[in-house]
Short mmCIF file of C-alpha atoms in Angstrom, two decimals:
data_model
loop_
_atom_site.label_atom_id
_atom_site.label_comp_id
_atom_site.label_asym_id
_atom_site.label_seq_id
_atom_site.Cartn_x
_atom_site.Cartn_y
_atom_site.Cartn_z
CA UNK J 1 6.09 2.10 12.19
CA UNK J 2 7.91 -0.63 10.44
CA UNK J 3 11.92 -1.71 10.34
CA UNK J 4 13.72 -0.92 7.88
CA UNK J 5 14.30 -4.58 6.64
CA UNK J 6 10.39 -5.99 7.62
CA UNK J 7 10.02 -3.81 4.18
CA UNK J 8 13.10 -4.26 2.22
CA UNK J 9 11.80 -4.57 -1.37
CA UNK J 10 13.93 -5.70 -4.57
CA UNK J 11 13.89 -3.73 -7.79
CA UNK J 12 14.62 -4.94 -10.41
CA UNK J 13 18.46 -4.20 -11.90
CA UNK J 14 17.22 -3.55 -15.82
CA UNK J 15 14.73 -0.73 -14.90
CA UNK J 16 14.66 2.78 -13.26
CA UNK J 17 12.63 3.41 -10.06
CA UNK J 18 11.47 6.74 -9.57
CA UNK J 19 12.69 7.95 -6.39
CA UNK J 20 9.43 9.51 -5.60
CA UNK J 21 7.46 6.13 -6.10
CA UNK J 22 9.99 4.27 -3.85
CA UNK J 23 9.37 6.25 -1.16
CA UNK J 24 5.45 6.46 -1.85
CA UNK J 25 5.50 3.28 -1.28
CA UNK J 26 7.48 3.38 1.81
CA UNK J 27 5.58 5.76 3.59
CA UNK J 28 1.86 3.74 2.36
CA UNK J 29 3.27 0.76 3.76
CA UNK J 30 5.45 1.68 6.88
CA UNK J 31 1.03 3.89 7.25
CA UNK J 32 -1.79 1.14 6.91
CA UNK J 33 0.26 -1.45 9.07
CA UNK J 34 0.13 1.30 12.50
CA UNK J 35 -2.90 1.70 13.53
CA UNK J 36 -3.73 5.49 13.76
CA UNK J 37 -1.31 5.85 10.78
CA UNK J 38 -4.99 6.30 9.31
CA UNK J 39 -4.23 10.00 8.22
CA UNK J 40 -0.67 9.32 7.02
CA UNK J 41 -2.13 6.24 5.09
CA UNK J 42 -5.13 7.89 3.39
CA UNK J 43 -2.20 11.53 1.99
CA UNK J 44 -0.49 8.58 -0.24
CA UNK J 45 -3.67 8.29 -2.01
CA UNK J 46 -5.57 10.74 -4.64
CA UNK J 47 -8.76 12.54 -3.65
CA UNK J 48 -10.38 10.08 -6.65
CA UNK J 49 -8.32 7.02 -5.95
CA UNK J 50 -10.21 3.49 -6.18
CA UNK J 51 -8.79 0.80 -3.55
CA UNK J 52 -10.61 -2.88 -4.84
CA UNK J 53 -10.61 -5.11 -1.86
CA UNK J 54 -9.33 -8.65 -1.64
CA UNK J 55 -13.20 -9.45 -2.08
CA UNK J 56 -13.64 -7.04 -4.43
CA UNK J 57 -15.28 -4.46 -2.57
CA UNK J 58 -13.94 -0.50 -4.07
CA UNK J 59 -13.11 2.34 -1.97
CA UNK J 60 -14.18 4.82 -3.63
CA UNK J 61 -11.87 8.22 -2.44
CA UNK J 62 -9.46 9.21 -0.37
CA UNK J 63 -11.67 10.37 2.86
CA UNK J 64 -13.01 6.01 2.44
CA UNK J 65 -9.69 4.87 2.33
CA UNK J 66 -9.17 6.89 5.55
CA UNK J 67 -12.39 5.77 7.89
CA UNK J 68 -10.57 1.70 5.89
CA UNK J 69 -8.29 2.34 7.88
CA UNK J 70 -9.87 3.23 11.16
CA UNK J 71 -12.30 0.64 10.33
CA UNK J 72 -9.81 -1.91 9.55
CA UNK J 73 -7.86 -2.14 13.08
CA UNK J 74 -10.86 -2.57 15.26
CA UNK J 75 -10.49 -6.30 15.72
CA UNK J 76 -6.46 -6.01 15.29
CA UNK J 77 -3.58 -6.10 17.29
CA UNK J 78 -0.48 -6.09 14.89
CA UNK J 79 -0.69 -6.17 10.96
CA UNK J 80 2.54 -6.29 8.96
CA UNK J 81 2.57 -6.92 4.86
CA UNK J 82 6.06 -7.19 4.04
CA UNK J 83 6.74 -6.40 0.25
CA UNK J 84 9.58 -8.20 -1.37
CA UNK J 85 9.40 -7.48 -5.31
CA UNK J 86 8.40 -5.06 -7.72
CA UNK J 87 7.01 -5.59 -11.56
CA UNK J 88 7.11 -1.71 -13.17
CA UNK J 89 5.33 -1.75 -16.32
CA UNK J 90 8.82 0.04 -17.74
CA UNK J 91 11.32 2.52 -16.83
CA UNK J 92 10.16 5.45 -14.65
CA UNK J 93 6.89 3.33 -14.70
CA UNK J 94 4.43 4.99 -12.10
CA UNK J 95 1.96 1.60 -13.21
CA UNK J 96 3.79 -1.15 -11.85
CA UNK J 97 2.50 -4.65 -9.32
CA UNK J 98 4.46 -5.70 -5.80
CA UNK J 99 3.84 -9.05 -4.34
CA UNK J 100 4.65 -10.21 -0.66
CA UNK J 101 2.98 -11.24 2.26
CA UNK J 102 1.17 -9.75 4.34
CA UNK J 103 0.48 -11.09 8.33
CA UNK J 104 -2.46 -10.17 11.09
CA UNK J 105 -2.70 -10.51 14.74
CA UNK J 106 -6.59 -10.35 15.13
CA UNK J 107 -6.79 -8.92 19.20
CA UNK J 108 -8.84 -12.77 19.93
CA UNK J 109 -5.34 -14.19 18.81
CA UNK J 110 -5.84 -15.67 15.77
CA UNK J 111 -2.75 -14.56 13.80
CA UNK J 112 -3.06 -14.99 9.65
CA UNK J 113 -0.14 -14.85 7.23
CA UNK J 114 -1.11 -14.31 3.35
CA UNK J 115 -0.01 -13.98 -0.03
CA UNK J 116 -0.29 -10.55 -1.16
CA UNK J 117 0.01 -8.98 -4.79
CA UNK J 118 -0.86 -5.65 -5.66
CA UNK J 119 -1.34 -3.53 -8.67
CA UNK J 120 -0.23 -0.20 -8.67
CA UNK J 121 -1.47 2.91 -10.59
CA UNK J 122 0.79 6.35 -9.23
CA UNK J 123 0.58 10.01 -10.77
CA UNK J 124 1.92 13.35 -10.17
CA UNK J 125 -0.42 15.31 -8.49
CA UNK J 126 -0.73 18.82 -10.83
CA UNK J 127 -0.95 21.91 -8.10
CA UNK J 128 1.34 20.53 -5.12
CA UNK J 129 3.92 17.78 -7.37
CA UNK J 130 3.85 14.64 -4.88
CA UNK J 131 3.35 11.62 -6.20
CA UNK J 132 -0.12 9.23 -5.21
CA UNK J 133 -1.54 5.98 -5.30
CA UNK J 134 -4.58 6.81 -8.08
CA UNK J 135 -5.94 3.26 -8.23
CA UNK J 136 -4.65 -0.07 -6.35
CA UNK J 137 -5.88 -3.54 -5.92
CA UNK J 138 -5.19 -6.06 -3.83
CA UNK J 139 -5.57 -9.84 -3.95
CA UNK J 140 -4.91 -12.26 -1.64
CA UNK J 141 -3.84 -16.35 -1.36
#
């Protein structure tokens, strides 16, 4: 689990962000950066969610998200995302961009740090009322 200061996200002062969005983003990054957190990570996504990875490959559905998370840890000893700033598309918007950095430590000893940007689209599940990610596009440099 991430320490509070490792994912302190700056929200704009002039735009209201729904608390459910803030909670979802916190859960997503904490789960994604936790080895064995594939179930928690997958629960952040809608059943019909789509992730577009930095290489352009698309992952469709919650189960594919779970599998992606699990496989991504095969070569990693640690991963840490540091989301720094959110750019929402308006007041109470469920669409926003988050910029920050991503650090990875491979089991073989290699370390990488990249700039990252992620475009999220979220919705509230009609049956459960839970806020979930329906689309996520990720870029790194």
